[in-house]
Coordinates of C-alpha atoms in Angstrom, one line a residue:
X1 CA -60.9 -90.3 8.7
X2 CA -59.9 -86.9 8.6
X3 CA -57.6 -86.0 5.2
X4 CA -54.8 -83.3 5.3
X5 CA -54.5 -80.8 3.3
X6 CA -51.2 -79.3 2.2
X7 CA -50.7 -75.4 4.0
X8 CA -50.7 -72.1 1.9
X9 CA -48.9 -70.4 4.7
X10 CA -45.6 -71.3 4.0
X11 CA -45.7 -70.1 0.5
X12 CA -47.4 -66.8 1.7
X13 CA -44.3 -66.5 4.8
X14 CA -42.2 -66.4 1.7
X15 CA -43.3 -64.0 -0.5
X16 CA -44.4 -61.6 2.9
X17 CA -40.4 -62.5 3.4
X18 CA -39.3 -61.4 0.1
X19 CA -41.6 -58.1 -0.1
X20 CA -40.0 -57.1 3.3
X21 CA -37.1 -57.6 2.0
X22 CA -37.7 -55.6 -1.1
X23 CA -38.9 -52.7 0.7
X24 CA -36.1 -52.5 3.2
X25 CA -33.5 -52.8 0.6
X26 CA -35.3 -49.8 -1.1
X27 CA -35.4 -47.9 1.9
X28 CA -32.1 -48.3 2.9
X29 CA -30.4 -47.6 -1.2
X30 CA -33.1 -44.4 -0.8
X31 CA -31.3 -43.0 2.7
X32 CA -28.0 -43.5 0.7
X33 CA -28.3 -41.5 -2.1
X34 CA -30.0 -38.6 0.0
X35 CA -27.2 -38.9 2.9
X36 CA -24.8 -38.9 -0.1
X37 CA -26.6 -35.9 -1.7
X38 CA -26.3 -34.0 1.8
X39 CA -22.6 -34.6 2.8
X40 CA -21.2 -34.0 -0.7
X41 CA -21.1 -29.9 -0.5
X42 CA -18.9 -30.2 2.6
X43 CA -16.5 -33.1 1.4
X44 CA -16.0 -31.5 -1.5
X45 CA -14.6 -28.2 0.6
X46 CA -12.6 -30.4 2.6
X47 CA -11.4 -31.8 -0.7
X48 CA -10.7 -28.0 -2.1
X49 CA -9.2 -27.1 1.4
X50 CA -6.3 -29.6 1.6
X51 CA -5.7 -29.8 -2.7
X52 CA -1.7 -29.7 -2.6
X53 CA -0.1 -27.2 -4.1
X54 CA 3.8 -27.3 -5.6
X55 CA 6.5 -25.6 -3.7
X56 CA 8.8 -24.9 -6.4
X57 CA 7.6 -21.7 -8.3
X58 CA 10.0 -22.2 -11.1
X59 CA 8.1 -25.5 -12.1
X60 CA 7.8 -26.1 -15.6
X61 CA 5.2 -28.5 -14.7
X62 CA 3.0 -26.1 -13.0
X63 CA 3.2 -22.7 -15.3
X64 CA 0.0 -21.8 -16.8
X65 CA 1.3 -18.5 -18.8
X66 CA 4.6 -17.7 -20.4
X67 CA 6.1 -14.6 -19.3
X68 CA 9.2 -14.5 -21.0
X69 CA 8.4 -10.8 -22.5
X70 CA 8.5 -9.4 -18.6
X71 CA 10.8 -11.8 -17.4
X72 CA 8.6 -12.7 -14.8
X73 CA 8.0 -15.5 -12.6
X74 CA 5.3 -18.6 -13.5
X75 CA 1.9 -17.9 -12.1
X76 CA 0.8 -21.4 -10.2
X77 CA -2.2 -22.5 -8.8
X78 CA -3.7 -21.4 -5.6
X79 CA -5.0 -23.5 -3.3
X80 CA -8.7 -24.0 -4.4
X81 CA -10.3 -23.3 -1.4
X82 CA -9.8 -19.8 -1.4
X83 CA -11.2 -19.7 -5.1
X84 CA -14.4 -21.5 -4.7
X85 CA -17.2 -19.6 -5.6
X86 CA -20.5 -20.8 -4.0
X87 CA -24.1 -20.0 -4.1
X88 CA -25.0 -16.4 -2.7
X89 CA -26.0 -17.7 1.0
X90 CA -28.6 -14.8 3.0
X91 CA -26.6 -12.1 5.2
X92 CA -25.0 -13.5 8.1
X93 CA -25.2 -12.2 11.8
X94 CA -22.1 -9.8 12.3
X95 CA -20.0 -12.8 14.5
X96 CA -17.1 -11.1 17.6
X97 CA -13.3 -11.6 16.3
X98 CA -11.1 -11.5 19.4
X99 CA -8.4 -10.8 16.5
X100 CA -10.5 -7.6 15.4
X101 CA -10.6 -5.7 18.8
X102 CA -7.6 -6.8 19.9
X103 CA -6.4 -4.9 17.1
X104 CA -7.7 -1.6 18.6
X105 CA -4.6 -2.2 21.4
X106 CA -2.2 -2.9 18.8
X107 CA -0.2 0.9 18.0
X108 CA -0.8 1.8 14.6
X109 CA 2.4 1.5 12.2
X110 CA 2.1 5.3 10.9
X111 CA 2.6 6.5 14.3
X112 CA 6.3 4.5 14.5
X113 CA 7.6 7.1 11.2
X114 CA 5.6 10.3 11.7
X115 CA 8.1 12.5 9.8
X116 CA 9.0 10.4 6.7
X117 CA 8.7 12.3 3.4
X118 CA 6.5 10.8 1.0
X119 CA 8.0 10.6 -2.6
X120 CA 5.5 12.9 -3.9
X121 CA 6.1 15.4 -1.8
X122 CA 3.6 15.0 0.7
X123 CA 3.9 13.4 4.1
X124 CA 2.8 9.7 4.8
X125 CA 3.2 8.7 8.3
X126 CA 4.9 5.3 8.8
X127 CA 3.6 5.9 5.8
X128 CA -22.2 -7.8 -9.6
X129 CA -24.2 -6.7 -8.4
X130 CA -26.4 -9.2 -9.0
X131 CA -27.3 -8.1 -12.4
X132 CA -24.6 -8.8 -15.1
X133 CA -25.5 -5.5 -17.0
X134 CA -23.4 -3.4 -14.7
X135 CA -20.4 -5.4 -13.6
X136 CA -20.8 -8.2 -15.9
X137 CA -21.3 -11.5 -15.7
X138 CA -18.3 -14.5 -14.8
X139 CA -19.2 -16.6 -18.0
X140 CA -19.5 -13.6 -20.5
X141 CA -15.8 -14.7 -21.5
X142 CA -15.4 -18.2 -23.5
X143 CA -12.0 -18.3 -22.5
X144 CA -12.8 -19.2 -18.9
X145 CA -14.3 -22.6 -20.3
X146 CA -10.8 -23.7 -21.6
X147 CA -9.3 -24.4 -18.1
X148 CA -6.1 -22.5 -17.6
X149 CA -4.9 -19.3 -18.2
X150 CA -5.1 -18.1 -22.2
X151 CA -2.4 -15.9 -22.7
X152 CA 0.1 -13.6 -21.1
X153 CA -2.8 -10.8 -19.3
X154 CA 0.2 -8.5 -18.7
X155 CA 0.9 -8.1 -22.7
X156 CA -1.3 -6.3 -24.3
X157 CA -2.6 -2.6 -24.7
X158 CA -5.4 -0.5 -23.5
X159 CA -8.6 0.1 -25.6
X160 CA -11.6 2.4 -25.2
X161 CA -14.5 1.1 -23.2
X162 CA -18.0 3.3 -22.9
X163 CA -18.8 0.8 -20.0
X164 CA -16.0 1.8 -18.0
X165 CA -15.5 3.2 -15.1
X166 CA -16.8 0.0 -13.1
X167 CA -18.1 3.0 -10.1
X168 CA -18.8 6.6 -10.8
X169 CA -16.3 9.6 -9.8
X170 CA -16.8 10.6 -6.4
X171 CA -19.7 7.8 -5.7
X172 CA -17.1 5.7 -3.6
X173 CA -16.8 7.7 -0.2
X174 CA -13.7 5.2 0.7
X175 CA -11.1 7.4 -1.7
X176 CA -9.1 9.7 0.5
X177 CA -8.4 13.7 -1.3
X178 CA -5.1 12.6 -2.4
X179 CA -6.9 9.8 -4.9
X180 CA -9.8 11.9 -5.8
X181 CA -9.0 13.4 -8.6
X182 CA -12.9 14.4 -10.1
X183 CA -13.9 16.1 -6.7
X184 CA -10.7 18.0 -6.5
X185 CA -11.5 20.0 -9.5
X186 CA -10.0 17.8 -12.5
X187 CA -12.2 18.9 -15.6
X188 CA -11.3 15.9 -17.9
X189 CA -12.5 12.3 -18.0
X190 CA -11.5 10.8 -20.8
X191 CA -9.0 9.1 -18.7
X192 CA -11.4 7.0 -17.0
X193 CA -12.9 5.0 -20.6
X194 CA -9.7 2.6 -21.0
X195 CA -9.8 -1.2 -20.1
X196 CA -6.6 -3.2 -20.4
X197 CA -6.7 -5.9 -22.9
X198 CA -4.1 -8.5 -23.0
X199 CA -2.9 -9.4 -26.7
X200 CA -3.7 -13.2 -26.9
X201 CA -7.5 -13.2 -25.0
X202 CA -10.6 -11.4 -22.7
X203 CA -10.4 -10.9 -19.0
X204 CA -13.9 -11.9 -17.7
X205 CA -15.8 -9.2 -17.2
X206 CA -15.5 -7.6 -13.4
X207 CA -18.3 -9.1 -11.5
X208 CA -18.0 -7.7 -7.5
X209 CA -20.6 -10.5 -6.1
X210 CA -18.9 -13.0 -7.2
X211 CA -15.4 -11.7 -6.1
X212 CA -17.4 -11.3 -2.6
X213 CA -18.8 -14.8 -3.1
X214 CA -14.9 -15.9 -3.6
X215 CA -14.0 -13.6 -0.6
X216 CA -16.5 -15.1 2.0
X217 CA -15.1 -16.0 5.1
X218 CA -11.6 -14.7 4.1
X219 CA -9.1 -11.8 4.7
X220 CA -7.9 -10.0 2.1
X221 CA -5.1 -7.8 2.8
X222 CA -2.7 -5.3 0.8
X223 CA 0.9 -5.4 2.5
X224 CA 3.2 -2.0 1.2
X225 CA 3.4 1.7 0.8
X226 CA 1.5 4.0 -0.6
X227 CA 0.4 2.7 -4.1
X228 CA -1.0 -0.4 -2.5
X229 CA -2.9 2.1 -0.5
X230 CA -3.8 3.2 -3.5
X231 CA -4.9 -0.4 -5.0
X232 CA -6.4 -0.5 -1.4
X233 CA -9.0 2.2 -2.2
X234 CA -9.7 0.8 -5.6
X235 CA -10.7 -2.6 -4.5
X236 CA -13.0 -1.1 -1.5
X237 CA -14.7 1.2 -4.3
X238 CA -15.6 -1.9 -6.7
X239 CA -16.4 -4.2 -4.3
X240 CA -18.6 -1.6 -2.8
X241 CA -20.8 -1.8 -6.1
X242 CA -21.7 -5.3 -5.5
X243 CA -23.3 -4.8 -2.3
X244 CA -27.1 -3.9 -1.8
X245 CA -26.9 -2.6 1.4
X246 CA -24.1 -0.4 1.5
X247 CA -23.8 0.3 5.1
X248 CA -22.8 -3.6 5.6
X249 CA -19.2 -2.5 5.1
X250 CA -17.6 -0.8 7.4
X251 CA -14.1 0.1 8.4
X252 CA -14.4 -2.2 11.9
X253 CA -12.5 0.8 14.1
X254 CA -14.3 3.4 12.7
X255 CA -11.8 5.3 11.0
X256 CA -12.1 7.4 7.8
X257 CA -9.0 6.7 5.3
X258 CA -6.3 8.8 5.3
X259 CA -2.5 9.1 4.8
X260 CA -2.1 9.9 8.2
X261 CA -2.9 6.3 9.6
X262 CA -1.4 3.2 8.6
X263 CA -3.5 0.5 9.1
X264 CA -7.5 0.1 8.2
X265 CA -9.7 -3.0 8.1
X266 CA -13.2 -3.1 6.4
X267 CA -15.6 -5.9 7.3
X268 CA -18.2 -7.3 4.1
X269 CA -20.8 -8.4 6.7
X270 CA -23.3 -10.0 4.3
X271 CA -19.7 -12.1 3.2
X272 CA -18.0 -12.2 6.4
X273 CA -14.9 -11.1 4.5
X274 CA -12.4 -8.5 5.6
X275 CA -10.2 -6.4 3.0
X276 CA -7.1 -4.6 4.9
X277 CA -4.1 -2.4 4.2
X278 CA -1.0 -2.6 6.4
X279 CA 1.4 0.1 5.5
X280 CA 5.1 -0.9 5.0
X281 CA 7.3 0.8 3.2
X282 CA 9.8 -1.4 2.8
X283 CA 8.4 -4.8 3.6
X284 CA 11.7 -5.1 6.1
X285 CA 11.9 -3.2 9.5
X286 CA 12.3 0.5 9.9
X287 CA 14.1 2.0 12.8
X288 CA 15.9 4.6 14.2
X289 CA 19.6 5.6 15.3
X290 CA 20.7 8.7 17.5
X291 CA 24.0 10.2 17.1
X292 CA 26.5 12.0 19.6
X293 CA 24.2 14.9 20.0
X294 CA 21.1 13.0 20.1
X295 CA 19.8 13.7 16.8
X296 CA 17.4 11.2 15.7
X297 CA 18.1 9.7 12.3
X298 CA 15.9 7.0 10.3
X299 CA 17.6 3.8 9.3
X300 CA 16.5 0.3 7.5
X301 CA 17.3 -3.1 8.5
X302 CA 17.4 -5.4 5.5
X303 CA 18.2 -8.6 7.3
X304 CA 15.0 -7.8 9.4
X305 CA 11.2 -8.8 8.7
X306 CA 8.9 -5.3 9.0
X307 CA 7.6 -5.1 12.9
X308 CA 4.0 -5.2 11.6
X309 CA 4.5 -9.1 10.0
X310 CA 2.8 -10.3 12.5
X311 CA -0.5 -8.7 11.0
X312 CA 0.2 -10.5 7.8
X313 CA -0.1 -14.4 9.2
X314 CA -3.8 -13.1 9.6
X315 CA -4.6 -12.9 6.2
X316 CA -5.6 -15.2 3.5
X317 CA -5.0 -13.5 0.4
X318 CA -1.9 -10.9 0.3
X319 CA -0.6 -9.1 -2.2
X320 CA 2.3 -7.6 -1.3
X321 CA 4.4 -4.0 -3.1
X322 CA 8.0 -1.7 -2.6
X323 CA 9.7 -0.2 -4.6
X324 CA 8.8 3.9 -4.8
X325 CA 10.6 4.6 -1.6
X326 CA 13.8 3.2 -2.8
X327 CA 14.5 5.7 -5.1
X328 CA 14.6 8.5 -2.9
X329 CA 16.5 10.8 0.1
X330 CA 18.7 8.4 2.9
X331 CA 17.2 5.5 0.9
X332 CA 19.4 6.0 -2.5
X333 CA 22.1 7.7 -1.0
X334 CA 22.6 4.7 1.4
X335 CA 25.1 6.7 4.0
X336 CA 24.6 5.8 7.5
X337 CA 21.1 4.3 6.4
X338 CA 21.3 0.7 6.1
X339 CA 21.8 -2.2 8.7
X340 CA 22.7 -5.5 9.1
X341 CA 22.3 -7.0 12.4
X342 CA 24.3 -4.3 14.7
X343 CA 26.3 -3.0 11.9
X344 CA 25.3 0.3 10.0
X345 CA 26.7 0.7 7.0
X346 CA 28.8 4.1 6.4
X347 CA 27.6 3.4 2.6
X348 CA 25.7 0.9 0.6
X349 CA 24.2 0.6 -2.8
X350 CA 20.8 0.8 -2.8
X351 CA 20.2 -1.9 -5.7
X352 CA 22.0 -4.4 -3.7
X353 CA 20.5 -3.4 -0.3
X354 CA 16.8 -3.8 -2.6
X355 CA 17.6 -7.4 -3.3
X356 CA 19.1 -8.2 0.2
X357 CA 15.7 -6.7 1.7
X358 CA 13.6 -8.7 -0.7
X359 CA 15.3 -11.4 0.0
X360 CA 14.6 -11.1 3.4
X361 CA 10.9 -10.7 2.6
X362 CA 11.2 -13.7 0.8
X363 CA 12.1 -16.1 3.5
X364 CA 9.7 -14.7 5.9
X365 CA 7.0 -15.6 2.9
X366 CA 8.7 -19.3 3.0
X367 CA 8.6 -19.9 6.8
X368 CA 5.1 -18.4 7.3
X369 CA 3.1 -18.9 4.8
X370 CA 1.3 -21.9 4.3
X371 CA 0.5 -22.6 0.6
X372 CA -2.2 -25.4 0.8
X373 CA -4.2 -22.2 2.6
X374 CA -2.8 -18.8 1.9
X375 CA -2.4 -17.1 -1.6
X376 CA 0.6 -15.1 -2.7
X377 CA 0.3 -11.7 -5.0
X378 CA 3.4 -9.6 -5.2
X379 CA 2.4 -6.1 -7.3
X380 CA 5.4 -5.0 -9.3
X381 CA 6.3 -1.5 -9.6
X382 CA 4.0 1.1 -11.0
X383 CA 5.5 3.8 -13.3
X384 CA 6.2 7.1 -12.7
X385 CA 5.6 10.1 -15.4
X386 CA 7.2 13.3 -14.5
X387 CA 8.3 15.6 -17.5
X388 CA 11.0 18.3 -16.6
X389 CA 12.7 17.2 -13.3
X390 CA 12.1 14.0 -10.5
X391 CA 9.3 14.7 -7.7
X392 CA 11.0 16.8 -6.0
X393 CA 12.5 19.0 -8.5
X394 CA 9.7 20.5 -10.7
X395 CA 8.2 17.0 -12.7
X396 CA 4.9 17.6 -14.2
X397 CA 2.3 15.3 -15.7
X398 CA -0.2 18.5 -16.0
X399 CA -2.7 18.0 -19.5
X400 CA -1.7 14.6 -19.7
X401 CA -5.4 13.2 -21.3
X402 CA -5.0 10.0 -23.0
X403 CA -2.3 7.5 -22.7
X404 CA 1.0 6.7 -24.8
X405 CA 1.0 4.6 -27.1
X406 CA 4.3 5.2 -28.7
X407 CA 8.0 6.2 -27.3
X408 CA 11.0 4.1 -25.7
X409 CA 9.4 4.2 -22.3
X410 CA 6.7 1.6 -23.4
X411 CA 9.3 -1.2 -23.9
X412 CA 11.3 -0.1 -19.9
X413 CA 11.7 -2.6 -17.2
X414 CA 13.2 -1.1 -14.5
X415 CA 16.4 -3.1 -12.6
X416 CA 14.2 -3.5 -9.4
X417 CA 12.0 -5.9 -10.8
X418 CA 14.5 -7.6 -12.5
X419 CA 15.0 -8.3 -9.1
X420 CA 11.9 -8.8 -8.1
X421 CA 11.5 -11.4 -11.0
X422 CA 15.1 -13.7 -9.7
X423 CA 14.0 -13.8 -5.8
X424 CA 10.6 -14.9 -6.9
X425 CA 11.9 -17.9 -8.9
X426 CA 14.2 -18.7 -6.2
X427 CA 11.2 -18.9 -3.7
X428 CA 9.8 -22.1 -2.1
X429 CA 6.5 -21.0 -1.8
X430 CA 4.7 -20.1 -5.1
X431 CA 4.1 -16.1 -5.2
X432 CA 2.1 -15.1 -8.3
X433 CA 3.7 -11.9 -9.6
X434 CA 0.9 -9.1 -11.0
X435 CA 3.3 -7.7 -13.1
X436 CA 1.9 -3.8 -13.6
X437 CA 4.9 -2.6 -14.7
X438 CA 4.4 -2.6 -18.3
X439 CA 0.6 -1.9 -18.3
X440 CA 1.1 1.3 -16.1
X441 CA 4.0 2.7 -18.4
X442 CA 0.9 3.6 -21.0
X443 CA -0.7 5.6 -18.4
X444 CA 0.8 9.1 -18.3
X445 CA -2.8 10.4 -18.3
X446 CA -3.8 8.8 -15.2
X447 CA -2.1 10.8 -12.4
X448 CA -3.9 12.9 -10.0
X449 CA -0.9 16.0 -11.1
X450 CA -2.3 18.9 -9.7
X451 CA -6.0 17.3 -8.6
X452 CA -4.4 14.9 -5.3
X453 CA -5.8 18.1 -3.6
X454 CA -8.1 20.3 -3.9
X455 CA -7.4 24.5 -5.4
X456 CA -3.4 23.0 -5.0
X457 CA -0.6 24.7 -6.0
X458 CA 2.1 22.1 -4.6
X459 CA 4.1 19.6 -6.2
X460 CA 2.5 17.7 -8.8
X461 CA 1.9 13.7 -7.5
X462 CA 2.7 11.8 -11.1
X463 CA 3.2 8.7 -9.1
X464 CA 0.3 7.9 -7.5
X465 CA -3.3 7.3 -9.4
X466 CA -6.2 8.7 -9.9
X467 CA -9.5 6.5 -8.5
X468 CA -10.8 5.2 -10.0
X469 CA -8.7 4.4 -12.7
X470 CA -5.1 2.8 -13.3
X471 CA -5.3 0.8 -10.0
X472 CA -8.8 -0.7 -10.8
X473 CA -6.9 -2.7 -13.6
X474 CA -5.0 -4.1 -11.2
X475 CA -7.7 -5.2 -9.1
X476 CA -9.4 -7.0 -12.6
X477 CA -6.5 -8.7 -12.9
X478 CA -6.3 -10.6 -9.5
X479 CA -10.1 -11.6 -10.0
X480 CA -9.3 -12.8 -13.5
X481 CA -6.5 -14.7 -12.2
X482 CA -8.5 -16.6 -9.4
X483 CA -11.6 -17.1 -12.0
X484 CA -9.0 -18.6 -14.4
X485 CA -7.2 -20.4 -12.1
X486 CA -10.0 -21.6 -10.2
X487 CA -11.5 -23.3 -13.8
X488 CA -8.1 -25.2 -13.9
X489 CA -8.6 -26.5 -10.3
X490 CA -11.9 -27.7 -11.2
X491 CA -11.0 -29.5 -14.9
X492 CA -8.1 -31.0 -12.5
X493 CA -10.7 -32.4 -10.1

């Protein structure tokens, strides 16, 4: 009589069962954490992209600096995505824009004004690397740790730096004659060893890789006359220096700048960035009237958006500038000059046509610019130094060699950005104001005088800059902003 014996196999199914299950449940928490690992990078741009941003600029909630000194307008923050800075990716193939050549069918803006006088006398048509040791490195300043802005950056004073200039005289071959003060003859340079220091804090030290790093896949553009040209040049030269193959940027038409031509767009191609300037005198549209006898004469309509805006919806950084060309000929006599709609006035005041005309720059900004993806500078007005007359009558800036620290003109704020200041706080869309003004009033020393040409005998340009120089201050101080700001965005996240 046979006698059973109990099975081992069930126990054995079991724990086969439970191993399986085990190593399954393993497998499966293991493909999780690497898929998680993989998509994070691009969720968290999508994240950045869409971060909202407030649409009143005169917040309380949302200013990160007091201006009251400049009564100027609250600086807010951008939308993230266009601060991120990423890992330095290889070179990129050079992609085809359809937007890029069909720019080469588009009429240039200088050729609408040929014969409009420039204010200094000449004539303007239609007007890190990656070694820290040379342009410094992002985190050589503790204050970008703390998350928001330190103190006022447009306080302060300039101080002596051996380390400065960022690029060497005549090394940058994007700064037209009129710019180029060293190559036209000027024997001094003391000029060139001052760095603006705000009162309260540090600006992180330039770094032009990562400010490339922050630009990639964007479009920078500079929207005004000719001082933004002027910042235009500057930012070309010190972004220039953080490239390692220097023929990668290139102006995509070809063209060399110049005052005679008012529009120019370089191409980063190891960035995929584009940095442009847009000439527009007055940021509202330029035209021109014919009388009985068929003279042509120039007139501005300040209830009308410049012709060229549609160039500006391309861009994703602007920083926008008027001002010199108020203050001269048809423009501050206002007879027969300004319009509205049909009607030319016989006269108008020039202060009041200023704000109507900013005002009209201002709602274009509100109804065209979208603030979760676009990013607002306006540049305020840049001094002017002329000793013994205006531009036009005899004003010299000539042995000007270090800057003033001292005198009444130090403490000026002139009525148009007063101006400037109340349209910007009246704005829905938040504009952050680079308020120059103040900064540039120190710098009689930095004008090209008699060097904006070479073995020149004409009027002497005490407007404009020398480059490099004043205008590369400027250009520290929108990367400062978007390093500082973008540490906020991040402590917020």
């Amino acid at each position: 009589m046979a006698v059973a014996t109990p099975s081992n196999s069930s126990p054995q199914k079991s724990r086969y069962a439970f191993i399986v299950i085990i190593f399954i449940t393993f497998f499966l928490f293991t493909v999780f954490v690497f898929t998680k690992r993989a998509l994070e990078p691009s969720l968290f741009l999508y994240k950045n992209h869409f971060t909202q941003i407030p649409f009143s600029s005169s917040s309380t909630n949302n200013t990160l600096i007091s201006l009251s000194q400049s009564n100027s307008a609250p600086i807010l923050d951008p939308p993230s995505s266009l601060l991120q800075s990423t890992s330095i990716t290889p070179p990129t193939q050079e992609p085809s824009s359809q937007s890029e050549s069909n720019d080469e069918n588009v009429q240039d803006p200088d050729r609408e004004n040929e014969n409009v006088q420039d204010p200094d006398g000449g004539n303007e048509s239609s007007d890190l690397k990656e070694s820290s040791d040379q342009n410094g490195g992002e985190n050589e300043n503790p204050d970008v740790e703390t998350g928001e802005i330190p103190c006022d950056l447009y306080a302060g004073t300039w101080v002596r730096d051996e380390q400065y200039p960022l690029y060497k005289p005549g090394s940058c071959p994007h700064v037209d004659e009129a710019f180029d003060c060293q190559s036209n003859g000027r024997g001094d340079s003391e000029y060139l060893k001052w760095r603006w220091k705000p009162d309260g804090c540090d600006l992180p030290r330039f770094n032009a890789t990562d400010f490339l790093v922050r630009l990639r896949g964007k479009r920078l553009m500079l929207v005004g006359d000719s001082m933004n040209r002027n910042q235009f040049e500057s930012i070309l030269c010190l972004l220039r220096e953080g490239l390692h193959n220097k023929s990668r940027m290139y102006e995509i038409h070809g063209h060399k700048i110049s005052k005679g031509r008012g529009y120019f767009s370089f191409k980063f191609q190891d960035y995929d960035c584009t940095v442009d300037f847009v000439l527009s005198h007055f940021l509202v549209k330029e035209g021109v009237r014919f009388d009985e006898k068929r003279r042509s004469n120039p007139t501005l309509s300040i209830d009308q958006i410049d012709r060229k805006a549609k160039r500006w919806m391309k861009a994703d950084i602007l920083v926008f500038n008027t001002g010199h060309w108020w203050a001269h000929g048809k423009t501050a006599r206002g007879k027969n000059y300004y319009k509205e709609g049909d009607y030319l006035y016989p006269h108008f005041d020039v202060t009041e046509a200023f704000r109507r005309a900013l005002k009209t720059w201002a709602s274009w900004v509100d109804l065209n610019v979208n603030p979760k993806k676009q990013l607002i500078f306006y540049r305020g007005y840049s001094s002017s130094h002329f000793r013994g007359g205006d531009w036009d009558s005899g004003g010299s800036c000539k042995g000007e060699k270090e800057p003033a620290f001292s005198g009444a003109l130090l403490d000026s704020y002139p009525l148009k950005m007063k101006i400037v200041d109340e349209v910007i706080k009246e704005m829905k869309v938040p504009v952050i104001l680079l308020n120059v003004t103040r900064l540039t009033n120190f710098r009689k020393d930095g004008h090209p005088s008699i060097w904006g040409k070479k073995g020149s005998s004409r009027k002497q340009d005490c407007s404009h800059w020398c480059v490099p120089g004043v205008p590369d201050a400027w250009n520290e101080l929108i990367y400062s902003t978007l390093v500082f700001q973008q540490t906020k965005s991040k402590s917020k996240v």
